[in-house]
CSV table of N, CA and C in Angstrom, one decimal:
chain,number,residue,atom,x,y,z
A,163,UNK,N,-56.6,-6.3,67.7
A,163,UNK,CA,-57.4,-6.8,68.9
A,163,UNK,C,-57.0,-6.0,69.9
A,164,UNK,N,-57.9,-5.9,70.6
A,164,UNK,CA,-57.6,-5.0,72.1
A,164,UNK,C,-57.6,-6.7,72.9
A,165,UNK,N,-56.7,-6.8,73.5
A,165,UNK,CA,-56.1,-7.5,74.7
A,165,UNK,C,-57.7,-7.6,75.3
A,166,UNK,N,-58.1,-8.7,76.1
A,166,UNK,CA,-59.1,-9.0,77.2
A,166,UNK,C,-58.6,-8.4,78.6
A,167,UNK,N,-59.8,-7.9,79.4
A,167,UNK,CA,-59.4,-7.1,80.7
A,167,UNK,C,-58.9,-8.2,81.9
A,168,UNK,N,-57.7,-8.8,81.7
A,168,UNK,CA,-57.2,-9.5,82.5
A,168,UNK,C,-56.1,-9.3,83.5
A,169,UNK,N,-56.2,-10.0,84.3
A,169,UNK,CA,-55.0,-9.7,85.4
A,169,UNK,C,-53.7,-9.2,85.0
A,170,UNK,N,-53.4,-10.5,84.0
A,170,UNK,CA,-51.9,-10.1,83.2
A,170,UNK,C,-51.9,-9.3,82.7
A,171,UNK,N,-53.3,-8.4,82.0
A,171,UNK,CA,-53.1,-7.4,80.9
A,171,UNK,C,-53.0,-6.3,82.6
A,172,UNK,N,-53.6,-5.9,83.5
A,172,UNK,CA,-53.3,-5.2,84.6
A,172,UNK,C,-52.1,-5.2,84.7
A,173,UNK,N,-51.3,-6.3,85.0
A,173,UNK,CA,-50.0,-6.0,85.8
A,173,UNK,C,-48.9,-5.5,84.9
A,174,UNK,N,-49.3,-5.8,83.6
A,174,UNK,CA,-48.0,-5.5,82.4
A,174,UNK,C,-48.5,-4.0,82.2
A,175,UNK,N,-49.7,-3.3,82.7
A,175,UNK,CA,-50.0,-2.1,82.4
A,175,UNK,C,-49.4,-1.1,83.6
A,176,UNK,N,-49.3,-1.8,84.8
A,176,UNK,CA,-48.8,-1.6,86.0
A,176,UNK,C,-47.2,-1.0,85.7
A,177,UNK,N,-46.9,-2.4,85.2
A,177,UNK,CA,-45.2,-2.6,85.2
A,177,UNK,C,-44.8,-1.4,84.1
A,178,UNK,N,-45.7,-0.9,83.1
A,178,UNK,CA,-45.5,0.1,82.2
A,178,UNK,C,-45.4,1.3,82.9
A,179,UNK,N,-46.5,1.5,83.4
A,179,UNK,CA,-46.4,2.7,84.4
A,179,UNK,C,-45.3,3.0,85.0
A,180,UNK,N,-44.8,2.1,85.7
A,180,UNK,CA,-43.8,2.2,86.9
A,180,UNK,C,-42.2,2.6,86.1
A,181,UNK,N,-42.3,1.7,84.6
A,181,UNK,CA,-41.1,1.9,83.8
A,181,UNK,C,-41.2,3.0,82.9
A,182,UNK,N,-42.1,3.6,82.9
A,182,UNK,CA,-42.0,5.1,82.1
A,182,UNK,C,-42.3,6.4,82.7
A,183,UNK,N,-42.7,6.1,84.1
A,183,UNK,CA,-43.1,7.2,85.1
A,183,UNK,C,-41.9,8.4,85.2
A,184,UNK,N,-40.7,8.2,85.4
A,184,UNK,CA,-39.6,8.9,85.4
A,184,UNK,C,-39.6,9.8,84.1
A,185,UNK,N,-39.7,9.3,83.1
A,185,UNK,CA,-39.5,9.8,81.7
A,185,UNK,C,-40.5,10.7,81.3
A,186,UNK,N,-42.1,10.1,82.0
A,186,UNK,CA,-43.0,10.7,81.3
A,186,UNK,C,-44.5,10.4,82.0
A,187,UNK,N,-44.2,11.2,83.2
A,187,UNK,CA,-45.5,10.9,84.4
A,187,UNK,C,-46.8,10.9,83.8
A,188,UNK,N,-47.2,11.9,83.2
A,188,UNK,CA,-48.4,11.9,82.5
A,188,UNK,C,-48.8,10.9,81.6
A,189,UNK,N,-48.2,10.3,81.0
A,189,UNK,CA,-48.2,9.4,79.9
A,189,UNK,C,-48.4,7.7,80.5
A,190,UNK,N,-47.9,8.0,82.0
A,190,UNK,CA,-47.6,6.6,82.8
A,190,UNK,C,-49.0,6.7,83.8
A,191,UNK,N,-49.4,7.8,84.1
A,191,UNK,CA,-50.3,7.8,84.5
A,191,UNK,C,-51.9,7.7,84.0
A,192,UNK,N,-51.9,8.0,82.8
A,192,UNK,CA,-52.9,7.8,81.9
A,192,UNK,C,-53.2,6.3,81.7
A,193,UNK,N,-51.8,5.8,81.5
A,193,UNK,CA,-51.8,4.4,81.3
A,193,UNK,C,-52.3,3.5,82.3
A,194,UNK,N,-52.2,4.2,83.9
A,194,UNK,CA,-52.5,3.3,85.0
A,194,UNK,C,-54.0,3.5,85.0
A,195,UNK,N,-54.2,4.7,84.6
A,195,UNK,CA,-55.9,4.6,84.9
A,195,UNK,C,-56.9,4.0,84.0
A,196,UNK,N,-56.2,3.3,82.9
A,196,UNK,CA,-57.0,2.0,81.9
A,196,UNK,C,-56.9,0.6,82.7
A,197,UNK,N,-56.0,0.4,84.2
A,197,UNK,CA,-56.7,-0.6,84.8
A,197,UNK,C,-57.5,-1.3,85.1
A,198,UNK,N,-57.9,-2.4,84.7
A,198,UNK,CA,-59.2,-2.8,85.1
A,198,UNK,C,-59.9,-3.0,86.4
A,199,UNK,N,-58.7,-3.6,87.3
A,199,UNK,CA,-59.1,-4.0,88.8
A,199,UNK,C,-58.7,-2.8,89.5
A,200,UNK,N,-60.0,-2.5,89.8
A,200,UNK,CA,-60.1,-1.2,90.8
A,200,UNK,C,-59.1,-0.9,91.7
A,201,UNK,N,-59.1,-1.7,92.7
A,201,UNK,CA,-58.1,-1.7,93.9
A,201,UNK,C,-56.3,-1.4,93.2
A,202,UNK,N,-56.1,-2.2,92.3
A,202,UNK,CA,-54.6,-2.3,91.8
A,202,UNK,C,-54.6,-0.7,90.8
A,203,UNK,N,-56.0,-0.3,90.3
A,203,UNK,CA,-55.7,0.8,89.5
A,203,UNK,C,-55.6,2.1,90.5
A,204,UNK,N,-56.3,2.2,91.5
A,204,UNK,CA,-56.3,3.4,92.9
A,204,UNK,C,-55.0,3.2,93.4
A,205,UNK,N,-54.6,1.7,93.9
A,205,UNK,CA,-53.1,2.1,94.4
A,205,UNK,C,-52.1,2.6,93.2
A,206,UNK,N,-52.0,2.3,92.0
A,206,UNK,CA,-51.0,2.4,90.8
A,206,UNK,C,-51.3,4.1,90.9
A,207,UNK,N,-52.3,4.6,90.2
A,207,UNK,CA,-52.3,6.5,90.1
A,207,UNK,C,-52.3,6.7,91.6
A,208,UNK,N,-52.6,6.3,92.5
A,208,UNK,CA,-52.1,7.1,93.5
A,208,UNK,C,-50.7,7.4,94.3
A,209,UNK,N,-50.1,6.3,93.9
A,209,UNK,CA,-48.7,6.0,94.2
A,209,UNK,C,-47.6,6.8,93.3
A,210,UNK,N,-48.5,7.0,91.8
A,210,UNK,CA,-47.4,7.6,91.2
A,210,UNK,C,-48.0,9.1,91.3
A,211,UNK,N,-48.8,9.2,91.3
A,211,UNK,CA,-49.7,11.2,91.3
A,211,UNK,C,-48.9,11.4,92.9
A,212,UNK,N,-48.7,10.9,93.8
A,212,UNK,CA,-48.2,10.9,95.2
A,212,UNK,C,-46.7,11.5,94.9
A,213,UNK,N,-45.4,10.5,94.1
A,213,UNK,CA,-44.6,10.9,93.8
A,213,UNK,C,-44.6,12.1,92.9
A,214,UNK,N,-45.1,12.3,91.9
A,214,UNK,CA,-45.2,13.1,91.3
A,214,UNK,C,-45.8,14.7,91.7
A,215,UNK,N,-46.5,14.6,92.6
A,215,UNK,CA,-46.9,15.9,93.5
A,215,UNK,C,-45.8,16.8,94.0
A,216,UNK,N,-44.9,15.2,94.5
A,216,UNK,CA,-43.7,16.0,95.3
A,216,UNK,C,-42.4,16.5,94.3
A,217,UNK,N,-42.8,16.1,93.3
A,217,UNK,CA,-41.7,16.3,92.3
A,217,UNK,C,-41.8,17.9,91.5
A,218,UNK,N,-43.2,17.7,91.0
A,218,UNK,CA,-44.0,18.8,90.1
A,218,UNK,C,-45.4,18.9,90.8
A,219,UNK,N,-45.9,19.6,91.7
A,219,UNK,CA,-47.1,19.8,92.0
A,219,UNK,C,-47.7,20.2,90.7
A,220,UNK,N,-47.6,21.4,90.3
A,220,UNK,CA,-48.1,22.0,89.2
A,220,UNK,C,-48.6,21.1,88.1
A,221,UNK,N,-47.9,20.7,87.8
A,221,UNK,CA,-48.0,19.7,86.4
A,221,UNK,C,-49.1,18.2,86.9
A,222,UNK,N,-48.6,17.7,88.1
A,222,UNK,CA,-49.8,16.9,88.4
A,222,UNK,C,-51.1,17.1,88.7
A,223,UNK,N,-51.3,18.1,89.4
A,223,UNK,CA,-52.5,19.0,89.3
A,223,UNK,C,-53.3,19.4,88.3
A,224,UNK,N,-52.6,19.5,87.4
A,224,UNK,CA,-53.2,19.9,86.2
A,224,UNK,C,-53.4,18.8,85.1
A,225,UNK,N,-52.8,17.5,85.3
A,225,UNK,CA,-53.4,16.4,84.8
A,225,UNK,C,-54.2,15.7,85.6
A,226,UNK,N,-54.0,15.8,87.1
A,226,UNK,CA,-55.3,15.2,87.6
A,226,UNK,C,-56.7,15.8,87.4
A,227,UNK,N,-56.4,17.3,87.4
A,227,UNK,CA,-57.7,18.0,87.0
A,227,UNK,C,-58.2,17.8,85.4
A,228,UNK,N,-57.4,17.9,84.4
A,228,UNK,CA,-57.7,17.1,83.1
A,228,UNK,C,-58.2,15.8,82.9
A,229,UNK,N,-57.7,14.9,83.8
A,229,UNK,CA,-58.6,13.5,83.9
A,229,UNK,C,-59.8,13.0,84.8
A,230,UNK,N,-59.9,14.2,85.4
A,230,UNK,CA,-60.8,14.0,86.3
A,230,UNK,C,-60.5,13.2,87.6
A,231,UNK,N,-59.4,12.7,88.0
A,231,UNK,CA,-58.9,12.2,89.0
A,231,UNK,C,-58.5,13.0,90.3
A,232,UNK,N,-59.7,12.3,91.2
A,232,UNK,CA,-59.4,12.7,92.3
A,232,UNK,C,-58.4,12.3,93.3
A,233,UNK,N,-57.7,13.2,94.2
A,233,UNK,CA,-56.6,13.1,95.1
A,233,UNK,C,-56.5,13.7,96.0
A,234,UNK,N,-55.8,13.4,97.4
A,234,UNK,CA,-56.1,13.9,98.4
A,234,UNK,C,-55.3,14.9,99.2
A,235,UNK,N,-54.8,15.8,98.0
A,235,UNK,CA,-53.8,16.5,97.9
A,235,UNK,C,-54.3,17.8,97.7
């Protein structure tokens, strides 16, 4: 069964995104988009997307476009 949308779940997902970002930024960001708390979700997604843009702008833009994620780059 799915865990309820809770603060602890959101913190866990944010931690998972951080832990997996270097190895698999697309998966990390996809997980980050599932955070229920909107300010935490936006902060986590934007932080990782900014880092990915600095490393691999083409892949970051492709992911954002495919996911419908708006960002300021």
